[in-house]
Every structure is written in structure tokens, then in C-alpha cells.
Amino acid sequence: MGFIGIQTMFGYVGQQRSLRKSWMPTDQQGLQRLEDAIGSTFMFVIGRANNKAKMAKLRKEVAQYDDFMLLDIEEYSKLPYKMLAFFKVTYALFDFELFVKVDDDRYLKPDCLSLLLAVHTLNLLDA
């Protein structure tokens, strides 16, 4: 149904950890069960850094959790370009009805979001 991109940045490990502890499973099987149950995919979205230490730390986190989408845009650059890159990449790669951008300082209720997206989709079909 939808792709939910959680916009994050380097150094926001605490916010990512909070989301994983509150509603986003930390293991790939748990994340897959959540995604299957509500029909949506969740990923943290981040750009690249010219700093090798930051990229190495990110690669380690990506290997551990496998819940990141890496954009080919420099992080900390103009935010609108990051959002545009997110929508272009997800639209090109995924066949979803809806694409949602969320910030990493927002706590979601995936079941409620799924219901909201379903109602929105039905409203679009009725229009």
C-alpha cells in the first residue's frame, strides 16, 4: 500500500534507537511481519557524507538493522533536494500507491497509519 520513509541524519542514532524500541522491530523478520501485516514498507532515509568515519559508522548500522535507504545526495545539503531525491528513488524502485515522508522525531502507530492510508486510498478511488 505505502512506502514510509523516515527522514534521518548522521548523529541521530538516539532517535533511530527510540523508534526501534517503541514500534519499529530491530530484526529483519520482525520488520517484515510488521510490513506484511499493514501492507507498508518502513525505512530510514539518509544521504551520504564526505566524511569516511561517518559513512563507516552508517554502514555498520545498515549491516546491523538493514532498515536504511541510502540516497545519492550529500546529507546536510538543501533539505528540499533530499526530499525530492527520496520521492524520485522510491517512485522508481517501488510499486506502491502512496509514498509518505516522516521525520525521525515522530512516533508512529503503524496500525493507525495503515488505516489512515487505506481510508485515504478509498477516498481517492471514490472521487
mmCIF file of N, CA and C in Angstrom:
data_model
loop_
_atom_site.group_PDB
_atom_site.id
_atom_site.type_symbol
_atom_site.label_atom_id
_atom_site.label_comp_id
_atom_site.label_asym_id
_atom_site.label_seq_id
_atom_site.Cartn_x
_atom_site.Cartn_y
_atom_site.Cartn_z
ATOM 1 N N MET A 1 0.818 -1.187 0.000
ATOM 2 C CA MET A 1 0.000 0.000 0.000
ATOM 3 C C MET A 1 0.864 1.253 0.000
ATOM 4 N N GLY A 2 1.809 1.360 0.961
ATOM 5 C CA GLY A 2 2.577 2.583 1.055
ATOM 6 C C GLY A 2 4.022 2.363 1.416
ATOM 7 N N PHE A 3 4.838 3.318 1.051
ATOM 8 C CA PHE A 3 6.246 3.340 1.455
ATOM 9 C C PHE A 3 6.401 4.505 2.409
ATOM 10 N N ILE A 4 6.856 4.226 3.623
ATOM 11 C CA ILE A 4 7.032 5.264 4.628
ATOM 12 C C ILE A 4 8.529 5.474 4.822
ATOM 13 N N GLY A 5 9.016 6.622 4.378
ATOM 14 C CA GLY A 5 10.419 6.974 4.507
ATOM 15 C C GLY A 5 10.614 7.859 5.722
ATOM 16 N N ILE A 6 11.412 7.377 6.663
ATOM 17 C CA ILE A 6 11.671 8.115 7.902
ATOM 18 C C ILE A 6 12.962 8.902 7.703
ATOM 19 N N GLN A 7 12.825 10.202 7.488
ATOM 20 C CA GLN A 7 13.976 11.055 7.225
ATOM 21 C C GLN A 7 14.840 11.168 8.485
ATOM 22 N N THR A 8 16.112 10.907 8.335
ATOM 23 C CA THR A 8 17.041 10.980 9.456
ATOM 24 C C THR A 8 18.347 11.598 8.975
ATOM 25 N N MET A 9 19.260 11.815 9.902
ATOM 26 C CA MET A 9 20.551 12.417 9.575
ATOM 27 C C MET A 9 21.640 11.745 10.385
ATOM 28 N N PHE A 10 22.887 12.018 10.034
ATOM 29 C CA PHE A 10 24.013 11.497 10.796
ATOM 30 C C PHE A 10 23.968 12.076 12.207
ATOM 31 N N GLY A 11 24.280 11.255 13.173
ATOM 32 C CA GLY A 11 24.284 11.705 14.558
ATOM 33 C C GLY A 11 22.932 11.587 15.243
ATOM 34 N N TYR A 12 21.927 11.081 14.550
ATOM 35 C CA TYR A 12 20.586 10.951 15.128
ATOM 36 C C TYR A 12 20.320 9.511 15.566
ATOM 37 N N VAL A 13 21.353 8.836 16.007
ATOM 38 C CA VAL A 13 21.259 7.440 16.422
ATOM 39 C C VAL A 13 20.258 7.274 17.566
ATOM 40 N N GLY A 14 20.211 8.237 18.479
ATOM 41 C CA GLY A 14 19.280 8.160 19.603
ATOM 42 C C GLY A 14 17.832 8.147 19.136
ATOM 43 N N GLN A 15 17.518 8.972 18.161
ATOM 44 C CA GLN A 15 16.147 8.997 17.637
ATOM 45 C C GLN A 15 15.826 7.702 16.898
ATOM 46 N N GLN A 16 16.780 7.197 16.148
ATOM 47 C CA GLN A 16 16.560 5.927 15.455
ATOM 48 C C GLN A 16 16.356 4.806 16.470
ATOM 49 N N ARG A 17 17.168 4.807 17.513
ATOM 50 C CA ARG A 17 17.048 3.793 18.570
ATOM 51 C C ARG A 17 15.688 3.890 19.256
ATOM 52 N N SER A 18 15.221 5.107 19.507
ATOM 53 C CA SER A 18 13.920 5.293 20.145
ATOM 54 C C SER A 18 12.789 4.728 19.293
ATOM 55 N N LEU A 19 12.855 4.964 17.993
ATOM 56 C CA LEU A 19 11.827 4.419 17.111
ATOM 57 C C LEU A 19 11.866 2.900 17.100
ATOM 58 N N ARG A 20 13.067 2.351 17.060
ATOM 59 C CA ARG A 20 13.187 0.892 17.061
ATOM 60 C C ARG A 20 12.688 0.294 18.378
ATOM 61 N N LYS A 21 12.894 0.983 19.466
ATOM 62 C CA LYS A 21 12.435 0.460 20.754
ATOM 63 C C LYS A 21 10.932 0.626 20.936
ATOM 64 N N SER A 22 10.343 1.624 20.302
ATOM 65 C CA SER A 22 8.923 1.881 20.529
ATOM 66 C C SER A 22 8.019 1.119 19.572
ATOM 67 N N TRP A 23 8.269 1.138 18.269
ATOM 68 C CA TRP A 23 7.341 0.478 17.354
ATOM 69 C C TRP A 23 7.988 -0.211 16.161
ATOM 70 N N MET A 24 9.219 0.083 15.878
ATOM 71 C CA MET A 24 9.869 -0.461 14.679
ATOM 72 C C MET A 24 10.771 -1.623 15.071
ATOM 73 N N PRO A 25 10.420 -2.852 14.674
ATOM 74 C CA PRO A 25 11.241 -4.005 15.073
ATOM 75 C C PRO A 25 12.684 -3.870 14.625
ATOM 76 N N THR A 26 13.596 -4.395 15.449
ATOM 77 C CA THR A 26 15.024 -4.282 15.146
ATOM 78 C C THR A 26 15.554 -5.455 14.329
ATOM 79 N N ASP A 27 14.788 -6.527 14.247
ATOM 80 C CA ASP A 27 15.251 -7.671 13.454
ATOM 81 C C ASP A 27 14.490 -7.702 12.132
ATOM 82 N N GLN A 28 15.132 -8.223 11.110
ATOM 83 C CA GLN A 28 14.546 -8.211 9.771
ATOM 84 C C GLN A 28 13.237 -8.997 9.716
ATOM 85 N N GLN A 29 13.150 -10.113 10.438
ATOM 86 C CA GLN A 29 11.921 -10.905 10.424
ATOM 87 C C GLN A 29 10.773 -10.135 11.080
ATOM 88 N N GLY A 30 11.049 -9.463 12.182
ATOM 89 C CA GLY A 30 10.020 -8.669 12.852
ATOM 90 C C GLY A 30 9.553 -7.510 11.988
ATOM 91 N N LEU A 31 10.486 -6.860 11.340
ATOM 92 C CA LEU A 31 10.137 -5.753 10.445
ATOM 93 C C LEU A 31 9.300 -6.269 9.274
ATOM 94 N N GLN A 32 9.679 -7.417 8.742
ATOM 95 C CA GLN A 32 8.919 -7.995 7.634
ATOM 96 C C GLN A 32 7.498 -8.357 8.061
ATOM 97 N N ARG A 33 7.338 -8.907 9.276
ATOM 98 C CA ARG A 33 5.994 -9.230 9.780
ATOM 99 C C ARG A 33 5.144 -7.973 9.912
ATOM 100 N N LEU A 34 5.734 -6.887 10.433
ATOM 101 C CA LEU A 34 5.011 -5.616 10.557
ATOM 102 C C LEU A 34 4.595 -5.112 9.183
ATOM 103 N N GLU A 35 5.528 -5.123 8.253
ATOM 104 C CA GLU A 35 5.236 -4.629 6.907
ATOM 105 C C GLU A 35 4.145 -5.466 6.226
ATOM 106 N N ASP A 36 4.219 -6.774 6.398
ATOM 107 C CA ASP A 36 3.197 -7.649 5.814
ATOM 108 C C ASP A 36 1.831 -7.402 6.447
ATOM 109 N N ALA A 37 1.815 -7.192 7.759
ATOM 110 C CA ALA A 37 0.550 -7.010 8.478
ATOM 111 C C ALA A 37 -0.171 -5.736 8.059
ATOM 112 N N ILE A 38 0.585 -4.679 7.790
ATOM 113 C CA ILE A 38 -0.078 -3.412 7.468
ATOM 114 C C ILE A 38 0.057 -3.008 6.002
ATOM 115 N N GLY A 39 0.816 -3.780 5.227
ATOM 116 C CA GLY A 39 0.916 -3.510 3.800
ATOM 117 C C GLY A 39 1.765 -2.312 3.442
ATOM 118 N N SER A 40 2.707 -1.967 4.279
ATOM 119 C CA SER A 40 3.584 -0.822 4.009
ATOM 120 C C SER A 40 5.015 -1.171 4.360
ATOM 121 N N THR A 41 5.942 -0.475 3.741
ATOM 122 C CA THR A 41 7.368 -0.648 3.995
ATOM 123 C C THR A 41 7.888 0.575 4.735
ATOM 124 N N PHE A 42 8.738 0.339 5.735
ATOM 125 C CA PHE A 42 9.331 1.409 6.534
ATOM 126 C C PHE A 42 10.841 1.369 6.391
ATOM 127 N N MET A 43 11.439 2.517 6.100
ATOM 128 C CA MET A 43 12.896 2.613 6.046
ATOM 129 C C MET A 43 13.342 3.995 6.493
ATOM 130 N N PHE A 44 14.488 4.035 7.173
ATOM 131 C CA PHE A 44 15.133 5.306 7.451
ATOM 132 C C PHE A 44 15.758 5.786 6.146
ATOM 133 N N VAL A 45 15.679 7.074 5.891
ATOM 134 C CA VAL A 45 16.209 7.657 4.651
ATOM 135 C C VAL A 45 17.315 8.628 5.022
ATOM 136 N N ILE A 46 18.478 8.436 4.411
ATOM 137 C CA ILE A 46 19.629 9.281 4.717
ATOM 138 C C ILE A 46 20.476 9.448 3.462
ATOM 139 N N GLY A 47 21.137 10.584 3.369
ATOM 140 C CA GLY A 47 22.056 10.842 2.267
ATOM 141 C C GLY A 47 23.451 10.352 2.611
ATOM 142 N N ARG A 48 24.388 10.663 1.776
ATOM 143 C CA ARG A 48 25.775 10.254 2.009
ATOM 144 C C ARG A 48 26.553 11.397 2.659
ATOM 145 N N ALA A 49 27.711 11.052 3.172
ATOM 146 C CA ALA A 49 28.597 12.056 3.771
ATOM 147 C C ALA A 49 29.974 11.938 3.131
ATOM 148 N N ASN A 50 30.666 13.051 3.043
ATOM 149 C CA ASN A 50 32.040 13.027 2.548
ATOM 150 C C ASN A 50 33.002 12.559 3.636
ATOM 151 N N ASN A 51 32.512 12.467 4.851
ATOM 152 C CA ASN A 51 33.307 12.046 5.995
ATOM 153 C C ASN A 51 33.338 10.514 6.059
ATOM 154 N N LYS A 52 34.530 9.934 5.880
ATOM 155 C CA LYS A 52 34.661 8.471 5.839
ATOM 156 C C LYS A 52 34.263 7.816 7.159
ATOM 157 N N ALA A 53 34.545 8.452 8.273
ATOM 158 C CA ALA A 53 34.186 7.872 9.574
ATOM 159 C C ALA A 53 32.668 7.803 9.733
ATOM 160 N N LYS A 54 31.981 8.846 9.313
ATOM 161 C CA LYS A 54 30.516 8.837 9.382
ATOM 162 C C LYS A 54 29.930 7.754 8.487
ATOM 163 N N MET A 55 30.466 7.608 7.288
ATOM 164 C CA MET A 55 29.958 6.598 6.363
ATOM 165 C C MET A 55 30.247 5.192 6.892
ATOM 166 N N ALA A 56 31.405 4.998 7.502
ATOM 167 C CA ALA A 56 31.736 3.686 8.069
ATOM 168 C C ALA A 56 30.774 3.333 9.196
ATOM 169 N N LYS A 57 30.474 4.311 10.036
ATOM 170 C CA LYS A 57 29.529 4.093 11.138
ATOM 171 C C LYS A 57 28.129 3.776 10.589
ATOM 172 N N LEU A 58 27.732 4.481 9.549
ATOM 173 C CA LEU A 58 26.434 4.232 8.931
ATOM 174 C C LEU A 58 26.388 2.838 8.313
ATOM 175 N N ARG A 59 27.436 2.440 7.614
ATOM 176 C CA ARG A 59 27.466 1.102 7.002
ATOM 177 C C ARG A 59 27.334 0.016 8.058
ATOM 178 N N LYS A 60 27.933 0.247 9.212
ATOM 179 C CA LYS A 60 27.830 -0.707 10.313
ATOM 180 C C LYS A 60 26.378 -0.813 10.796
ATOM 181 N N GLU A 61 25.713 0.327 10.922
ATOM 182 C CA GLU A 61 24.312 0.335 11.354
ATOM 183 C C GLU A 61 23.410 -0.297 10.291
ATOM 184 N N VAL A 62 23.687 -0.016 9.034
ATOM 185 C CA VAL A 62 22.915 -0.608 7.937
ATOM 186 C C VAL A 62 23.061 -2.132 7.972
ATOM 187 N N ALA A 63 24.279 -2.611 8.180
ATOM 188 C CA ALA A 63 24.513 -4.059 8.242
ATOM 189 C C ALA A 63 23.792 -4.682 9.436
ATOM 190 N N GLN A 64 23.717 -3.959 10.530
ATOM 191 C CA GLN A 64 23.077 -4.488 11.735
ATOM 192 C C GLN A 64 21.561 -4.539 11.598
ATOM 193 N N TYR A 65 20.951 -3.481 11.068
ATOM 194 C CA TYR A 65 19.488 -3.386 11.069
ATOM 195 C C TYR A 65 18.842 -3.572 9.702
ATOM 196 N N ASP A 66 19.539 -3.248 8.624
ATOM 197 C CA ASP A 66 19.005 -3.379 7.268
ATOM 198 C C ASP A 66 17.674 -2.651 7.101
ATOM 199 N N ASP A 67 17.591 -1.439 7.640
ATOM 200 C CA ASP A 67 16.351 -0.659 7.537
ATOM 201 C C ASP A 67 16.621 0.764 7.047
ATOM 202 N N PHE A 68 17.634 0.906 6.188
ATOM 203 C CA PHE A 68 18.008 2.213 5.659
ATOM 204 C C PHE A 68 17.880 2.250 4.143
ATOM 205 N N MET A 69 17.510 3.399 3.637
ATOM 206 C CA MET A 69 17.595 3.705 2.217
ATOM 207 C C MET A 69 18.646 4.806 2.098
ATOM 208 N N LEU A 70 19.709 4.524 1.372
ATOM 209 C CA LEU A 70 20.780 5.499 1.187
ATOM 210 C C LEU A 70 20.563 6.241 -0.122
ATOM 211 N N LEU A 71 20.478 7.542 -0.025
ATOM 212 C CA LEU A 71 20.282 8.377 -1.208
ATOM 213 C C LEU A 71 21.621 8.904 -1.701
ATOM 214 N N ASP A 72 21.745 9.049 -3.005
ATOM 215 C CA ASP A 72 22.962 9.592 -3.585
ATOM 216 C C ASP A 72 22.874 11.114 -3.616
ATOM 217 N N ILE A 73 22.814 11.670 -2.425
ATOM 218 C CA ILE A 73 22.782 13.123 -2.253
ATOM 219 C C ILE A 73 23.509 13.407 -0.945
ATOM 220 N N GLU A 74 24.249 14.481 -0.917
ATOM 221 C CA GLU A 74 25.001 14.785 0.295
ATOM 222 C C GLU A 74 24.050 15.184 1.421
ATOM 223 N N GLU A 75 24.179 14.486 2.541
ATOM 224 C CA GLU A 75 23.380 14.804 3.722
ATOM 225 C C GLU A 75 23.799 16.183 4.229
ATOM 226 N N TYR A 76 22.904 16.851 4.859
ATOM 227 C CA TYR A 76 23.103 18.215 5.366
ATOM 228 C C TYR A 76 23.060 19.262 4.263
ATOM 229 N N SER A 77 22.846 18.822 3.010
ATOM 230 C CA SER A 77 22.702 19.818 1.951
ATOM 231 C C SER A 77 21.267 20.333 1.995
ATOM 232 N N LYS A 78 20.822 20.935 0.983
ATOM 233 C CA LYS A 78 19.483 21.520 0.990
ATOM 234 C C LYS A 78 18.416 20.444 1.170
ATOM 235 N N LEU A 79 17.635 20.573 2.221
ATOM 236 C CA LEU A 79 16.619 19.583 2.577
ATOM 237 C C LEU A 79 15.616 19.317 1.458
ATOM 238 N N PRO A 80 15.140 20.331 0.741
ATOM 239 C CA PRO A 80 14.181 20.029 -0.341
ATOM 240 C C PRO A 80 14.738 19.057 -1.386
ATOM 241 N N TYR A 81 16.057 19.127 -1.660
ATOM 242 C CA TYR A 81 16.653 18.217 -2.626
ATOM 243 C C TYR A 81 16.659 16.785 -2.094
ATOM 244 N N LYS A 82 16.852 16.635 -0.799
ATOM 245 C CA LYS A 82 16.813 15.304 -0.192
ATOM 246 C C LYS A 82 15.406 14.728 -0.314
ATOM 247 N N MET A 83 14.407 15.544 -0.037
ATOM 248 C CA MET A 83 13.026 15.064 -0.139
ATOM 249 C C MET A 83 12.698 14.710 -1.583
ATOM 250 N N LEU A 84 13.119 15.536 -2.528
ATOM 251 C CA LEU A 84 12.874 15.251 -3.935
ATOM 252 C C LEU A 84 13.567 13.946 -4.347
ATOM 253 N N ALA A 85 14.809 13.767 -3.913
ATOM 254 C CA ALA A 85 15.543 12.534 -4.222
ATOM 255 C C ALA A 85 14.822 11.330 -3.628
ATOM 256 N N PHE A 86 14.321 11.463 -2.406
ATOM 257 C CA PHE A 86 13.572 10.378 -1.764
ATOM 258 C C PHE A 86 12.369 9.978 -2.608
ATOM 259 N N PHE A 87 11.566 10.939 -3.007
ATOM 260 C CA PHE A 87 10.369 10.620 -3.778
ATOM 261 C C PHE A 87 10.719 10.058 -5.161
ATOM 262 N N LYS A 88 11.750 10.590 -5.813
ATOM 263 C CA LYS A 88 12.155 10.071 -7.129
ATOM 264 C C LYS A 88 12.613 8.616 -7.026
ATOM 265 N N VAL A 89 13.460 8.323 -6.047
ATOM 266 C CA VAL A 89 14.010 6.974 -5.899
ATOM 267 C C VAL A 89 12.921 5.983 -5.527
ATOM 268 N N THR A 90 12.104 6.314 -4.541
ATOM 269 C CA THR A 90 11.076 5.366 -4.117
ATOM 270 C C THR A 90 10.054 5.129 -5.212
ATOM 271 N N TYR A 91 9.683 6.173 -5.936
ATOM 272 C CA TYR A 91 8.718 6.012 -7.021
ATOM 273 C C TYR A 91 9.290 5.128 -8.125
ATOM 274 N N ALA A 92 10.589 5.270 -8.404
ATOM 275 C CA ALA A 92 11.226 4.477 -9.449
ATOM 276 C C ALA A 92 11.424 3.016 -9.026
ATOM 277 N N LEU A 93 11.682 2.782 -7.745
ATOM 278 C CA LEU A 93 12.014 1.436 -7.278
ATOM 279 C C LEU A 93 10.825 0.612 -6.807
ATOM 280 N N PHE A 94 9.787 1.260 -6.308
ATOM 281 C CA PHE A 94 8.704 0.540 -5.655
ATOM 282 C C PHE A 94 7.368 0.822 -6.327
ATOM 283 N N ASP A 95 6.528 -0.184 -6.319
ATOM 284 C CA ASP A 95 5.194 -0.061 -6.897
ATOM 285 C C ASP A 95 4.170 0.065 -5.765
ATOM 286 N N PHE A 96 4.159 1.213 -5.108
ATOM 287 C CA PHE A 96 3.217 1.477 -4.031
ATOM 288 C C PHE A 96 2.202 2.514 -4.487
ATOM 289 N N GLU A 97 1.085 2.536 -3.798
ATOM 290 C CA GLU A 97 0.054 3.526 -4.095
ATOM 291 C C GLU A 97 0.384 4.876 -3.465
ATOM 292 N N LEU A 98 1.024 4.832 -2.303
ATOM 293 C CA LEU A 98 1.318 6.062 -1.561
ATOM 294 C C LEU A 98 2.769 6.067 -1.097
ATOM 295 N N PHE A 99 3.344 7.259 -1.068
ATOM 296 C CA PHE A 99 4.697 7.460 -0.552
ATOM 297 C C PHE A 99 4.605 8.529 0.527
ATOM 298 N N VAL A 100 5.101 8.197 1.711
ATOM 299 C CA VAL A 100 4.946 9.077 2.864
ATOM 300 C C VAL A 100 6.327 9.426 3.414
ATOM 301 N N LYS A 101 6.530 10.694 3.709
ATOM 302 C CA LYS A 101 7.758 11.172 4.345
ATOM 303 C C LYS A 101 7.436 11.510 5.792
ATOM 304 N N VAL A 102 8.220 10.942 6.703
ATOM 305 C CA VAL A 102 8.044 11.172 8.136
ATOM 306 C C VAL A 102 9.409 11.552 8.697
ATOM 307 N N ASP A 103 9.439 12.404 9.691
ATOM 308 C CA ASP A 103 10.706 12.753 10.344
ATOM 309 C C ASP A 103 10.988 11.784 11.487
ATOM 310 N N ASP A 104 12.272 11.632 11.814
ATOM 311 C CA ASP A 104 12.661 10.664 12.838
ATOM 312 C C ASP A 104 12.350 11.106 14.265
ATOM 313 N N ASP A 105 11.792 12.280 14.421
ATOM 314 C CA ASP A 105 11.377 12.710 15.757
ATOM 315 C C ASP A 105 9.859 12.554 15.944
ATOM 316 N N ARG A 106 9.235 11.778 15.085
ATOM 317 C CA ARG A 106 7.797 11.489 15.171
ATOM 318 C C ARG A 106 7.620 10.028 15.526
ATOM 319 N N TYR A 107 6.712 9.760 16.428
ATOM 320 C CA TYR A 107 6.442 8.388 16.834
ATOM 321 C C TYR A 107 5.136 7.950 16.203
ATOM 322 N N LEU A 108 5.222 6.909 15.408
ATOM 323 C CA LEU A 108 4.073 6.434 14.657
ATOM 324 C C LEU A 108 3.363 5.289 15.368
ATOM 325 N N LYS A 109 2.129 5.137 15.015
ATOM 326 C CA LYS A 109 1.370 3.943 15.342
ATOM 327 C C LYS A 109 1.104 3.295 13.991
ATOM 328 N N PRO A 110 1.934 2.334 13.596
ATOM 329 C CA PRO A 110 1.819 1.779 12.247
ATOM 330 C C PRO A 110 0.423 1.287 11.897
ATOM 331 N N ASP A 111 -0.286 0.688 12.853
ATOM 332 C CA ASP A 111 -1.632 0.207 12.557
ATOM 333 C C ASP A 111 -2.574 1.365 12.248
ATOM 334 N N CYS A 112 -2.453 2.453 12.998
ATOM 335 C CA CYS A 112 -3.293 3.631 12.739
ATOM 336 C C CYS A 112 -2.916 4.288 11.413
ATOM 337 N N LEU A 113 -1.632 4.357 11.122
ATOM 338 C CA LEU A 113 -1.187 4.925 9.854
ATOM 339 C C LEU A 113 -1.713 4.092 8.692
ATOM 340 N N SER A 114 -1.662 2.776 8.837
ATOM 341 C CA SER A 114 -2.166 1.889 7.795
ATOM 342 C C SER A 114 -3.653 2.120 7.549
ATOM 343 N N LEU A 115 -4.403 2.277 8.611
ATOM 344 C CA LEU A 115 -5.840 2.539 8.486
ATOM 345 C C LEU A 115 -6.074 3.889 7.802
ATOM 346 N N LEU A 116 -5.323 4.903 8.204
ATOM 347 C CA LEU A 116 -5.447 6.224 7.589
ATOM 348 C C LEU A 116 -5.123 6.173 6.095
ATOM 349 N N LEU A 117 -4.064 5.460 5.723
ATOM 350 C CA LEU A 117 -3.699 5.339 4.316
ATOM 351 C C LEU A 117 -4.773 4.585 3.537
ATOM 352 N N ALA A 118 -5.338 3.549 4.143
ATOM 353 C CA ALA A 118 -6.392 2.780 3.473
ATOM 354 C C ALA A 118 -7.623 3.659 3.228
ATOM 355 N N VAL A 119 -8.018 4.432 4.227
ATOM 356 C CA VAL A 119 -9.183 5.329 4.084
ATOM 357 C C VAL A 119 -8.889 6.375 3.007
ATOM 358 N N HIS A 120 -7.683 6.931 3.017
ATOM 359 C CA HIS A 120 -7.297 7.921 2.010
ATOM 360 C C HIS A 120 -7.368 7.321 0.603
ATOM 361 N N THR A 121 -6.866 6.099 0.461
ATOM 362 C CA THR A 121 -6.881 5.429 -0.837
ATOM 363 C C THR A 121 -8.319 5.220 -1.312
ATOM 364 N N LEU A 122 -9.181 4.778 -0.402
ATOM 365 C CA LEU A 122 -10.600 4.580 -0.771
ATOM 366 C C LEU A 122 -11.245 5.897 -1.182
ATOM 367 N N ASN A 123 -10.933 6.963 -0.469
ATOM 368 C CA ASN A 123 -11.475 8.275 -0.820
ATOM 369 C C ASN A 123 -11.015 8.711 -2.208
ATOM 370 N N LEU A 124 -9.777 8.408 -2.548
ATOM 371 C CA LEU A 124 -9.273 8.762 -3.880
ATOM 372 C C LEU A 124 -9.996 7.961 -4.955
ATOM 373 N N LEU A 125 -10.292 6.704 -4.661
ATOM 374 C CA LEU A 125 -10.986 5.868 -5.642
ATOM 375 C C LEU A 125 -12.425 6.313 -5.842
ATOM 376 N N ASP A 126 -13.054 6.828 -4.778
ATOM 377 C CA ASP A 126 -14.432 7.292 -4.865
ATOM 378 C C ASP A 126 -14.569 8.632 -5.591
ATOM 379 N N ALA A 127 -13.470 9.383 -5.610
ATOM 380 C CA ALA A 127 -13.537 10.744 -6.191
ATOM 381 C C ALA A 127 -13.678 10.728 -7.688
#
